[in-house]
Coordinates of C-alpha atoms in Angstrom, one line a residue:
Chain A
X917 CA 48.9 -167.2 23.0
X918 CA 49.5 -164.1 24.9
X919 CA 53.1 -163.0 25.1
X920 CA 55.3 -160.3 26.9
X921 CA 56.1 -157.4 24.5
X922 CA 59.2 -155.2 24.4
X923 CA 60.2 -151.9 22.9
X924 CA 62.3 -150.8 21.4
X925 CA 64.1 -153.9 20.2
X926 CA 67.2 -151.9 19.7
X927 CA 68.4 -148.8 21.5
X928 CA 71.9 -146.4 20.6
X929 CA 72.8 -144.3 23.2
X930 CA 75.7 -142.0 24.1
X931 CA 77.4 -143.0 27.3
X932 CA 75.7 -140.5 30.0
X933 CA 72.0 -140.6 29.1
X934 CA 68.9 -141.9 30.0
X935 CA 67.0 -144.6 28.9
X936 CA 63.9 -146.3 29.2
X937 CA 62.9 -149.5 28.2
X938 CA 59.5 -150.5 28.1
X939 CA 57.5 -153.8 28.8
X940 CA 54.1 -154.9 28.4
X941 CA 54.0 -157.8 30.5
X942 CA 51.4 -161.0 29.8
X943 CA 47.8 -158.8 31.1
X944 CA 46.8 -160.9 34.3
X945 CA 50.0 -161.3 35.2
X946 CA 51.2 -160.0 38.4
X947 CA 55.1 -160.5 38.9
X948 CA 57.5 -158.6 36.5
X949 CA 61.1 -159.2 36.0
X950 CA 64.3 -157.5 34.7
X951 CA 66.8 -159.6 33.2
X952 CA 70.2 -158.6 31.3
X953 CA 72.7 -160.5 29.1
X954 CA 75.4 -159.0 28.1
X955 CA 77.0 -160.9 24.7
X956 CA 78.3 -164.2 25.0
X957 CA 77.9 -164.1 28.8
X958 CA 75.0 -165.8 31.1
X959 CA 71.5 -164.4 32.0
X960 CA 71.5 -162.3 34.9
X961 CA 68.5 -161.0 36.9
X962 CA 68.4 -157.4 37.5
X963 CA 65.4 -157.0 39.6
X964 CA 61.9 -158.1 40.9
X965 CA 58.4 -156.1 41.1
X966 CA 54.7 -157.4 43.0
X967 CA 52.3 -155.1 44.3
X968 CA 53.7 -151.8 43.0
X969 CA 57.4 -152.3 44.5
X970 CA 60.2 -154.5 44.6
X971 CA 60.8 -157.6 46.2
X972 CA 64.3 -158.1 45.4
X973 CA 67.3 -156.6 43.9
X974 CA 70.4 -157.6 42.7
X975 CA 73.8 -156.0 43.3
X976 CA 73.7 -154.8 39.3
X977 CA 70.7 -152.9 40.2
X978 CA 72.3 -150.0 41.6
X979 CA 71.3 -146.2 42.0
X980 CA 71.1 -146.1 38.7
X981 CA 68.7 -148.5 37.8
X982 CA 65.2 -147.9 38.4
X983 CA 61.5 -149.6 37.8
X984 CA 58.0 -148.6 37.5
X985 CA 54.6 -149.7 36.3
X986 CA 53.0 -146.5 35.4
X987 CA 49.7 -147.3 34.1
X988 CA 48.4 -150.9 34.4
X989 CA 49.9 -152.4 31.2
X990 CA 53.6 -151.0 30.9
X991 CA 56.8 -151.8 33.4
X992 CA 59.8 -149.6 32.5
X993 CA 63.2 -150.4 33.2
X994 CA 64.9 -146.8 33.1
X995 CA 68.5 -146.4 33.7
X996 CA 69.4 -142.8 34.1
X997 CA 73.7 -142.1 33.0
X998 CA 74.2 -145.1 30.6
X999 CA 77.7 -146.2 31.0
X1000 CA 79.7 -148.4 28.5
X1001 CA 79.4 -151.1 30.6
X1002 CA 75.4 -151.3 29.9
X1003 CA 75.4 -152.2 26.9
X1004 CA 73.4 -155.7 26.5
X1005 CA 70.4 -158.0 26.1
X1006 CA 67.3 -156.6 28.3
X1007 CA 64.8 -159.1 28.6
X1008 CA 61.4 -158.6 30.5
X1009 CA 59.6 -161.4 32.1
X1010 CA 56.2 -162.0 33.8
X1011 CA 54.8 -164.9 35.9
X1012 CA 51.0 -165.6 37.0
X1013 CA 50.2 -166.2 40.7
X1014 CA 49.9 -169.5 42.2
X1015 CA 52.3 -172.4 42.0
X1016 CA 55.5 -170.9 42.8
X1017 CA 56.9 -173.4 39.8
X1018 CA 55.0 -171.3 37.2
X1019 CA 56.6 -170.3 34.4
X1020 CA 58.0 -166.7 33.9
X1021 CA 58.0 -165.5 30.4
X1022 CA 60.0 -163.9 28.6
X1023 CA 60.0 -161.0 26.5
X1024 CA 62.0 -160.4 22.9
X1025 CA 64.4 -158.2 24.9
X1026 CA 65.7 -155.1 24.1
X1027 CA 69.5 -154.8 22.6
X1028 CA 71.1 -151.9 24.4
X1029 CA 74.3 -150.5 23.0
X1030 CA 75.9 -147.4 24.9
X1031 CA 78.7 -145.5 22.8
Chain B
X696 CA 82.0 -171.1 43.2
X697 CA 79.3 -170.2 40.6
X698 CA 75.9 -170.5 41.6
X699 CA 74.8 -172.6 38.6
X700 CA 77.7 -174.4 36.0
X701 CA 77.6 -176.3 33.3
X702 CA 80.0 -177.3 30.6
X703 CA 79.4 -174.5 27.9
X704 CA 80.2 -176.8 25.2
X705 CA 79.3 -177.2 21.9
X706 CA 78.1 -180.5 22.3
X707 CA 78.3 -181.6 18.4
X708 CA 75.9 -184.4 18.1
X709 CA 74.9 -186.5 15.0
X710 CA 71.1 -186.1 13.8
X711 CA 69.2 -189.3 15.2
X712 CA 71.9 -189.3 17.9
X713 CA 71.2 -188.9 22.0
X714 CA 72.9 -186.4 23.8
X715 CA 72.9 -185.6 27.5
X716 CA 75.1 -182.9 29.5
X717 CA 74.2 -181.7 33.4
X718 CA 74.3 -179.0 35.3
X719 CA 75.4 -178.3 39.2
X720 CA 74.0 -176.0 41.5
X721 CA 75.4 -175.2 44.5
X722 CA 72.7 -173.4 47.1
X723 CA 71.2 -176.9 48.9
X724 CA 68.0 -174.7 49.4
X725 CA 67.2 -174.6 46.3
X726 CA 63.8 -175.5 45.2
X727 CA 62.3 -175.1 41.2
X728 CA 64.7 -176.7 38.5
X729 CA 64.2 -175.6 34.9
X730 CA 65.7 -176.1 31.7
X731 CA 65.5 -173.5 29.3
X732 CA 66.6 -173.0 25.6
X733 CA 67.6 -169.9 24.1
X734 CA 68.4 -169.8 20.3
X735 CA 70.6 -167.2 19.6
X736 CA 70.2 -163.8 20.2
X737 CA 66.4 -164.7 21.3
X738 CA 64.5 -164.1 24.6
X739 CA 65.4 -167.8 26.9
X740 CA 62.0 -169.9 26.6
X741 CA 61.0 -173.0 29.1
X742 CA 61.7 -176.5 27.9
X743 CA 60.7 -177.8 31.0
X744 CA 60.6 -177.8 34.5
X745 CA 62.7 -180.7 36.7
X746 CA 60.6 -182.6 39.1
X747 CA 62.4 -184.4 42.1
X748 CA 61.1 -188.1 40.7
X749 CA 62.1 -187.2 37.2
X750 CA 60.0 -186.1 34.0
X751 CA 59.9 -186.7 30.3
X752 CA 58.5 -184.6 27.5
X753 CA 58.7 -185.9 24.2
X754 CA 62.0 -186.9 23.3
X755 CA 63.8 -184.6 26.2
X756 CA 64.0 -186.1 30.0
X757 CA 65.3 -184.6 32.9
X758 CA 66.5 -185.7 36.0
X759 CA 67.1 -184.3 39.4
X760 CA 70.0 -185.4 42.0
X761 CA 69.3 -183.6 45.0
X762 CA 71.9 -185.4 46.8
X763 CA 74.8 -184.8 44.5
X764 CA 72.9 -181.3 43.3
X765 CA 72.7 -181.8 40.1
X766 CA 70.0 -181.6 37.0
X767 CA 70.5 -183.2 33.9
X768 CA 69.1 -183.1 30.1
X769 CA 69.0 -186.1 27.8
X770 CA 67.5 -185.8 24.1
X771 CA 67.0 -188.6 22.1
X772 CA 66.7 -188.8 18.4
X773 CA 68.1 -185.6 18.0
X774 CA 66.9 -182.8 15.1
X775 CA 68.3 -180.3 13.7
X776 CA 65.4 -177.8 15.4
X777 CA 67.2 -178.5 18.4
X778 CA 70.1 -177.0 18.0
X779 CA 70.5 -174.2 20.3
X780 CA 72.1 -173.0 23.9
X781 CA 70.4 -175.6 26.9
X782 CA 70.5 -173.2 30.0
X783 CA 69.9 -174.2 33.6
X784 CA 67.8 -172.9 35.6
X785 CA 67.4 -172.4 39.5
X786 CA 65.1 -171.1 41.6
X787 CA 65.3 -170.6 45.9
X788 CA 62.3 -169.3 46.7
X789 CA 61.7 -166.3 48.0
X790 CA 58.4 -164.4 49.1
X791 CA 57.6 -162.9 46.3
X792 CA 60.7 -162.7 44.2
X793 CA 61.4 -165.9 43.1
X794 CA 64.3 -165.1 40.8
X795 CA 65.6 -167.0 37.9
X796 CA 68.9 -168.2 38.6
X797 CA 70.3 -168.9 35.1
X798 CA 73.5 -171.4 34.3
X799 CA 75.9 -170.0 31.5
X800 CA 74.2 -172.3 29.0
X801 CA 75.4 -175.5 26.9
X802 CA 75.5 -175.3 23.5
X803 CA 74.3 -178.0 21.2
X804 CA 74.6 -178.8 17.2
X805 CA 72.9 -181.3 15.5
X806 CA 74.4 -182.0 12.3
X807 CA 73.1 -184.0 9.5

Protein backbone atom coordinates (compact mmCIF):
# COMPACT_ATOMS: atom_id res chain seq x y z
CA UNK A 1 0.00 0.00 0.00
CA UNK A 2 1.72 3.25 -0.81
CA UNK A 3 2.22 5.55 2.03
CA UNK A 4 3.55 9.13 2.77
CA UNK A 5 7.14 9.11 4.09
CA UNK A 6 8.85 11.55 6.41
CA UNK A 7 12.43 12.43 7.41
CA UNK A 8 13.90 12.75 9.69
CA UNK A 9 11.76 11.21 12.35
CA UNK A 10 13.41 13.22 15.01
CA UNK A 11 15.13 16.53 14.79
CA UNK A 12 17.34 18.65 17.82
CA UNK A 13 17.86 22.02 17.12
CA UNK A 14 19.13 25.07 19.00
CA UNK A 15 16.52 27.82 19.29
CA UNK A 16 17.45 30.29 16.19
CA UNK A 17 18.14 27.86 13.33
CA UNK A 18 16.78 26.51 10.41
CA UNK A 19 15.13 23.53 9.64
CA UNK A 20 13.84 21.50 7.07
CA UNK A 21 11.59 18.73 7.10
CA UNK A 22 11.00 16.68 4.30
CA UNK A 23 8.02 14.79 2.81
CA UNK A 24 7.51 12.28 0.16
CA UNK A 25 4.02 12.50 -0.35
CA UNK A 26 1.77 9.23 -1.83
CA UNK A 27 3.26 9.64 -5.94
CA UNK A 28 -0.08 10.61 -7.80
CA UNK A 29 -1.13 12.57 -5.31
CA UNK A 30 -1.69 16.13 -5.81
CA UNK A 31 -2.67 18.05 -2.53
CA UNK A 32 -0.03 18.21 0.29
CA UNK A 33 -0.55 19.23 3.82
CA UNK A 34 1.33 20.47 6.92
CA UNK A 35 0.06 19.50 10.19
CA UNK A 36 1.61 20.06 13.85
CA UNK A 37 0.93 18.64 17.35
CA UNK A 38 2.54 19.82 19.86
CA UNK A 39 2.43 17.06 23.08
CA UNK A 40 -0.67 16.35 24.69
CA UNK A 41 -2.44 19.08 22.70
CA UNK A 42 -4.82 18.68 19.35
CA UNK A 43 -3.82 18.44 15.71
CA UNK A 44 -3.43 21.64 14.10
CA UNK A 45 -3.15 22.41 10.35
CA UNK A 46 -0.32 24.49 9.41
CA UNK A 47 -0.75 24.89 5.73
CA UNK A 48 -2.09 23.79 2.25
CA UNK A 49 -0.20 23.33 -1.26
CA UNK A 50 -1.98 22.35 -5.17
CA UNK A 51 -0.53 23.43 -8.21
CA UNK A 52 2.96 24.61 -6.98
CA UNK A 53 1.46 27.20 -4.22
CA UNK A 54 -0.75 27.51 -1.44
CA UNK A 55 -4.23 27.46 -1.02
CA UNK A 56 -4.51 28.25 2.40
CA UNK A 57 -2.73 29.15 5.51
CA UNK A 58 -3.17 29.20 8.93
CA UNK A 59 -2.39 31.99 11.48
CA UNK A 60 0.62 29.49 12.87
CA UNK A 61 2.05 29.70 9.51
CA UNK A 62 3.79 32.89 9.82
CA UNK A 63 6.87 34.56 8.12
CA UNK A 64 8.67 32.03 9.30
CA UNK A 65 7.26 29.11 8.03
CA UNK A 66 7.67 28.22 4.49
CA UNK A 67 6.80 25.30 1.80
CA UNK A 68 8.13 23.97 -1.40
CA UNK A 69 8.01 21.00 -3.70
CA UNK A 70 11.31 21.12 -5.29
CA UNK A 71 11.56 18.24 -7.49
CA UNK A 72 8.40 16.15 -8.16
CA UNK A 73 8.61 13.73 -5.24
CA UNK A 74 9.70 15.84 -2.00
CA UNK A 75 7.48 18.85 -0.10
CA UNK A 76 9.62 20.54 2.52
CA UNK A 77 8.29 22.24 5.39
CA UNK A 78 11.25 24.69 6.36
CA UNK A 79 11.05 26.93 9.20
CA UNK A 80 13.94 29.35 9.22
CA UNK A 81 14.75 30.82 13.34
CA UNK A 82 13.30 27.78 15.37
CA UNK A 83 11.93 29.16 18.49
CA UNK A 84 11.07 27.17 21.70
CA UNK A 85 7.72 27.31 21.02
CA UNK A 86 8.25 24.89 17.79
CA UNK A 87 8.94 22.22 19.22
CA UNK A 88 6.26 19.33 18.19
CA UNK A 89 4.81 16.53 16.13
CA UNK A 90 5.12 17.51 12.21
CA UNK A 91 3.00 15.39 10.30
CA UNK A 92 2.68 15.51 6.37
CA UNK A 93 -0.38 14.55 4.54
CA UNK A 94 -1.48 14.02 0.90
CA UNK A 95 -4.91 13.49 -0.70
CA UNK A 96 -5.76 12.27 -4.44
CA UNK A 97 -8.10 14.46 -6.63
CA UNK A 98 -11.65 13.78 -7.01
CA UNK A 99 -14.28 13.42 -4.33
CA UNK A 100 -13.56 16.20 -2.01
CA UNK A 101 -14.36 13.35 0.86
CA UNK A 102 -11.14 11.59 -0.01
CA UNK A 103 -8.96 10.64 2.40
CA UNK A 104 -5.74 12.65 3.28
CA UNK A 105 -2.94 10.54 4.59
CA UNK A 106 -0.83 10.89 6.82
CA UNK A 107 2.75 10.71 7.24
CA UNK A 108 4.94 9.23 10.44
CA UNK A 109 5.64 12.77 11.36
CA UNK A 110 8.65 14.29 12.32
CA UNK A 111 9.31 15.03 16.24
CA UNK A 112 10.77 18.49 16.39
CA UNK A 113 12.40 19.61 19.65
CA UNK A 114 14.06 23.24 19.71
CA UNK A 115 16.51 23.80 22.83
CA UNK B 1 -16.02 28.41 21.33
CA UNK B 2 -13.73 25.62 19.87
CA UNK B 3 -14.19 24.78 16.43
CA UNK B 4 -14.44 20.98 17.16
CA UNK B 5 -14.90 19.49 21.16
CA UNK B 6 -15.18 16.55 22.52
CA UNK B 7 -14.91 15.05 25.99
CA UNK B 8 -11.06 14.13 26.11
CA UNK B 9 -11.81 11.40 28.43
CA UNK B 10 -10.41 8.30 29.14
CA UNK B 11 -13.31 6.43 28.43
CA UNK B 12 -12.34 3.08 30.46
CA UNK B 13 -14.37 0.43 28.94
CA UNK B 14 -14.60 -3.38 29.76
CA UNK B 15 -13.42 -5.78 26.78
CA UNK B 16 -16.65 -7.13 25.04
CA UNK B 17 -18.29 -3.89 26.33
CA UNK B 18 -19.87 -0.89 23.87
CA UNK B 19 -18.83 2.41 24.14
CA UNK B 20 -19.97 5.60 22.40
CA UNK B 21 -18.76 9.39 23.04
CA UNK B 22 -19.63 12.48 20.39
CA UNK B 23 -18.28 15.22 19.23
CA UNK B 24 -19.76 18.99 18.39
CA UNK B 25 -18.77 21.14 15.81
CA UNK B 26 -19.67 24.46 15.61
CA UNK B 27 -19.26 26.03 11.78
CA UNK B 28 -23.08 25.05 10.30
CA UNK B 29 -21.10 25.01 6.82
CA UNK B 30 -19.44 22.32 7.46
CA UNK B 31 -19.39 19.52 5.06
CA UNK B 32 -16.97 16.10 5.41
CA UNK B 33 -17.15 14.34 8.95
CA UNK B 34 -14.37 11.95 9.86
CA UNK B 35 -13.35 9.99 12.70
CA UNK B 36 -9.89 9.35 13.05
CA UNK B 37 -7.65 7.25 15.57
CA UNK B 38 -4.27 8.09 16.54
CA UNK B 39 -2.38 5.58 18.85
CA UNK B 40 0.04 7.42 20.67
CA UNK B 41 2.69 9.26 19.46
CA UNK B 42 1.66 7.91 15.79
CA UNK B 43 0.67 9.79 12.62
CA UNK B 44 -3.68 10.17 13.00
CA UNK B 45 -5.16 7.40 10.46
CA UNK B 46 -8.93 7.37 9.02
CA UNK B 47 -11.45 5.10 10.81
CA UNK B 48 -14.03 6.32 8.81
CA UNK B 49 -15.82 8.96 7.26
CA UNK B 50 -19.54 10.20 8.66
CA UNK B 51 -22.21 10.17 5.99
CA UNK B 52 -25.46 12.35 6.62
CA UNK B 53 -27.77 8.98 6.78
CA UNK B 54 -25.30 7.19 9.01
CA UNK B 55 -22.66 4.34 8.26
CA UNK B 56 -21.30 1.25 9.94
CA UNK B 57 -17.96 -0.52 9.55
CA UNK B 58 -17.49 -3.47 11.33
CA UNK B 59 -18.12 -3.15 14.80
CA UNK B 60 -17.77 0.94 14.82
CA UNK B 61 -20.95 3.15 13.60
CA UNK B 62 -21.20 6.62 13.25
CA UNK B 63 -23.77 8.99 13.17
CA UNK B 64 -24.32 12.44 11.97
CA UNK B 65 -26.86 15.26 13.62
CA UNK B 66 -26.69 18.09 11.43
CA UNK B 67 -29.39 19.74 13.23
CA UNK B 68 -27.92 19.60 16.73
CA UNK B 69 -24.12 19.56 14.97
CA UNK B 70 -22.96 16.76 16.22
CA UNK B 71 -21.04 13.28 15.16
CA UNK B 72 -20.87 10.40 17.16
CA UNK B 73 -18.81 7.05 17.54
CA UNK B 74 -20.25 3.85 18.96
CA UNK B 75 -18.01 0.49 19.11
CA UNK B 76 -19.43 -2.59 20.02
CA UNK B 77 -17.72 -5.64 21.37
CA UNK B 78 -14.84 -3.77 22.31
CA UNK B 79 -10.88 -5.13 21.97
CA UNK B 80 -8.12 -4.34 23.40
CA UNK B 81 -6.59 -3.21 19.71
CA UNK B 82 -8.86 -0.44 20.08
CA UNK B 83 -7.54 1.22 22.56
CA UNK B 84 -6.31 4.48 21.47
CA UNK B 85 -7.21 8.46 21.12
CA UNK B 86 -10.81 8.72 18.80
CA UNK B 87 -10.32 12.28 17.09
CA UNK B 88 -12.94 14.23 15.22
CA UNK B 89 -12.66 15.39 12.26
CA UNK B 90 -14.11 18.41 10.18
CA UNK B 91 -13.87 19.54 7.06
CA UNK B 92 -15.67 23.14 5.29
CA UNK B 93 -14.71 22.97 2.01
CA UNK B 94 -12.76 25.12 0.46
CA UNK B 95 -11.40 25.35 -3.30
CA UNK B 96 -8.61 23.60 -3.04
CA UNK B 97 -7.57 23.49 0.57
CA UNK B 98 -9.92 21.42 2.19
CA UNK B 99 -8.25 21.47 5.61
CA UNK B 100 -8.57 18.99 8.33
CA UNK B 101 -10.15 20.39 11.21
CA UNK B 102 -9.16 18.08 14.09
CA UNK B 103 -11.13 17.70 17.62
CA UNK B 104 -8.75 17.39 20.70
CA UNK B 105 -9.37 13.68 20.72
CA UNK B 106 -11.16 11.10 23.20
CA UNK B 107 -9.22 8.63 24.70
CA UNK B 108 -10.34 5.06 25.13
CA UNK B 109 -9.08 1.83 27.26
CA UNK B 110 -10.23 -1.37 26.82
CA UNK B 111 -9.35 -3.42 29.63
CA UNK B 112 -9.55 -7.11 30.05
Amino acid sequence: EPEVTQTPSHQVTQMGQEVILRCVPISNHLYFYWYRQILGQKVEFLVSFYNNEISEKSEIFDDQFSVERPDGSNFTLKIRSTKLEDSAMYFCASRGTGSIQETQYFGPGTRLLVL
Amino acid sequence: RKEVEQDPGPFNVPEGATVAFNCTYSNSASQSFFWYRQDCRKEPKLLMSVYSSGNEDGRFTAQLNRASQYISLLIRDSKLSDSATYLCVVIVIKAAGNKLTFGGGTRVLVKP
